Short mmCIF file of C-alpha atoms in Angstrom, two decimals:
data_model
loop_
_atom_site.label_atom_id
_atom_site.label_comp_id
_atom_site.label_asym_id
_atom_site.label_seq_id
_atom_site.Cartn_x
_atom_site.Cartn_y
_atom_site.Cartn_z
CA MET A 1 64.64 114.70 88.26
CA PRO A 2 66.78 111.18 88.46
CA LEU A 3 64.27 108.26 87.72
CA ASP A 4 63.24 105.95 91.16
CA GLN A 5 65.20 103.43 91.97
CA SER A 6 62.50 101.61 93.85
CA PHE A 7 60.59 100.61 89.64
CA LEU A 8 63.32 98.49 88.92
CA GLY A 9 61.59 95.06 88.13
CA ARG A 10 57.71 96.10 88.78
CA VAL A 11 55.99 94.55 86.34
CA TYR A 12 52.72 96.61 85.01
CA PRO A 13 49.07 95.16 84.63
CA PRO A 14 48.20 93.53 81.07
CA THR A 15 47.38 95.97 78.26
CA PRO A 16 43.07 95.40 77.14
CA PRO A 17 44.17 93.00 73.74
CA TYR A 18 45.22 94.59 70.98
CA GLU A 19 42.92 93.02 67.55
CA VAL A 20 45.02 92.85 64.70
CA GLY A 21 44.06 93.06 61.51
CA ARG A 22 45.06 92.88 57.81
CA GLU A 23 44.94 97.02 57.21
CA LYS A 24 46.70 97.78 60.15
CA ILE A 25 49.31 94.96 58.96
CA ARG A 26 49.65 96.71 55.04
CA GLU A 27 49.20 100.27 56.59
CA PHE A 28 52.51 99.59 59.46
CA ALA A 29 54.77 97.46 55.91
CA ASP A 30 54.13 100.54 53.65
CA ALA A 31 55.12 102.94 56.09
CA VAL A 32 57.97 100.66 56.91
CA PHE A 33 58.28 99.44 52.89
CA ALA A 34 58.09 96.21 53.93
CA ALA A 35 57.46 94.48 50.02
CA ASP A 36 57.52 90.98 51.20
CA PRO A 37 53.84 90.17 49.45
CA VAL A 38 53.47 87.65 52.90
CA HIS A 39 52.53 91.31 54.41
CA ARG A 40 49.44 92.31 51.42
CA ASP A 41 48.67 88.74 49.75
CA LEU A 42 46.36 86.23 51.59
CA ALA A 43 47.47 83.72 49.66
CA GLU A 44 51.26 84.56 49.67
CA ALA A 45 50.95 84.37 53.17
CA ARG A 46 48.68 81.02 53.47
CA ALA A 47 51.46 79.12 50.66
CA ARG A 48 54.57 80.03 53.06
CA GLY A 49 52.40 77.99 55.56
CA TYR A 50 50.47 81.04 57.57
CA SER A 51 46.93 81.51 58.87
CA ASP A 52 47.25 85.16 57.42
CA VAL A 53 48.87 88.00 56.42
CA ILE A 54 51.96 88.48 59.23
CA ALA A 55 53.56 91.55 60.31
CA PRO A 56 56.56 92.97 59.66
CA PRO A 57 58.59 92.05 62.87
CA THR A 58 59.10 96.34 63.75
CA PHE A 59 54.46 95.62 64.26
CA ALA A 60 55.58 94.99 68.03
CA ILE A 61 56.21 97.78 68.60
CA ILE A 62 53.47 99.98 68.61
CA LEU A 63 52.39 96.44 71.49
CA SER A 64 55.35 97.61 73.33
CA GLN A 65 55.24 101.91 73.38
CA ASN A 66 51.08 101.17 74.50
CA ALA A 67 52.41 99.35 77.69
CA GLY A 68 55.28 101.77 78.56
CA GLN A 69 52.80 104.41 78.30
CA GLN A 70 52.01 103.37 81.70
CA LEU A 71 55.51 104.50 82.56
CA VAL A 72 55.76 107.46 80.73
CA ASP A 73 52.56 108.11 82.11
CA ASP A 74 53.00 108.60 85.84
CA PRO A 75 54.75 111.64 87.47
CA THR A 76 56.15 109.90 90.33
CA PHE A 77 58.90 107.70 88.20
CA GLY A 78 60.53 110.73 87.34
CA MET A 79 60.86 110.83 83.51
CA ASP A 80 60.93 113.40 81.98
CA TYR A 81 59.94 112.03 78.23
CA SER A 82 60.94 115.47 76.39
CA ARG A 83 64.21 114.79 76.87
CA VAL A 84 64.23 111.48 76.17
CA VAL A 85 66.00 109.88 73.02
CA HIS A 86 65.58 105.96 71.65
CA GLY A 87 68.61 103.55 72.32
CA GLY A 88 67.51 100.59 70.52
CA GLN A 89 65.02 97.71 70.26
CA THR A 90 65.43 93.94 70.07
CA PHE A 91 62.27 91.79 68.86
CA ARG A 92 62.91 87.97 70.14
CA TYR A 93 60.52 86.51 68.08
CA VAL A 94 58.24 82.84 68.75
CA ARG A 95 56.48 82.95 66.08
CA PRO A 96 55.61 85.80 63.76
CA ILE A 97 52.37 88.87 64.66
CA GLN A 98 49.74 87.46 62.02
CA ALA A 99 46.40 89.26 61.11
CA GLY A 100 43.33 87.95 63.76
CA ASP A 101 45.51 88.15 66.71
CA HIS A 102 44.57 89.29 69.93
CA LEU A 103 47.35 90.40 71.90
CA VAL A 104 48.12 91.72 75.67
CA THR A 105 51.88 92.76 76.91
CA VAL A 106 52.95 93.25 80.29
CA MET A 107 56.25 95.46 80.73
CA THR A 108 58.53 95.04 83.22
CA VAL A 109 61.14 97.22 84.41
CA GLU A 110 64.60 95.53 83.62
CA GLU A 111 66.93 98.21 84.34
CA ILE A 112 67.48 102.05 86.18
CA SER A 113 70.61 103.22 85.89
CA SER A 114 73.00 106.38 84.93
CA ARG A 115 76.53 107.24 83.59
CA ALA A 116 77.90 110.59 82.62
CA GLY A 117 74.73 112.94 83.35
CA HIS A 118 72.26 111.04 81.99
CA ALA A 119 69.75 108.42 83.33
CA PHE A 120 69.19 104.61 81.04
CA LEU A 121 65.86 102.67 81.28
CA THR A 122 65.34 99.15 79.50
CA THR A 123 61.67 97.94 79.99
CA ARG A 124 61.06 93.84 79.37
CA HIS A 125 57.60 93.57 77.21
CA GLU A 126 56.26 90.03 76.98
CA VAL A 127 53.40 90.17 74.35
CA ALA A 128 50.84 87.00 74.11
CA THR A 129 47.14 85.57 73.06
CA VAL A 130 44.44 86.70 75.19
CA GLU A 131 44.89 82.76 75.51
CA GLY A 132 48.33 82.66 76.68
CA GLU A 133 50.41 81.87 74.30
CA ALA A 134 53.50 83.38 74.28
CA VAL A 135 54.19 85.94 70.16
CA VAL A 136 57.21 88.03 70.47
CA THR A 137 59.79 89.44 73.80
CA ILE A 138 60.23 93.42 73.61
CA TRP A 139 63.22 95.13 75.06
CA THR A 140 63.50 98.63 74.73
CA ARG A 141 66.45 101.13 75.45
CA LEU A 142 65.75 104.12 75.89
CA VAL A 143 68.00 106.89 77.34
CA ILE A 144 67.25 110.28 79.31
CA ARG A 145 69.64 113.40 78.58
CA GLY A 146 70.30 115.05 81.68
CA GLU A 147 70.43 119.09 81.99
CA GLY A 148 73.14 121.08 80.21
#
């Protein structure tokens, strides 16, 4: 089933606030082998000018996946998630994510296209604090493999 083109430009409601904790940052840093002490050591983070430990740049994938679930769960969109292949991820930071942040994400569907029997989807995720301070913009590109 092709992706519903009427979703192009659709903006989804903000996600519930996501509380960024030091332990979450440490676990993610361990998972991606991010060895910089700024991800674990409060004194090191403060010495570099941050108020708390900061997350590795790809930590924001958690936020984009939480927001993207709204589209994945929508049966009218026509996406068979069992056929999805990750096509790419881009992050544009205003500032690093740090422990103590409470972040919300608003997702917009930016591109829906098809080529060579495959569907292509690009979403944009605007991540901000609950107070409205912009933190990072994330673009996610997915390829939905065609049959055969």
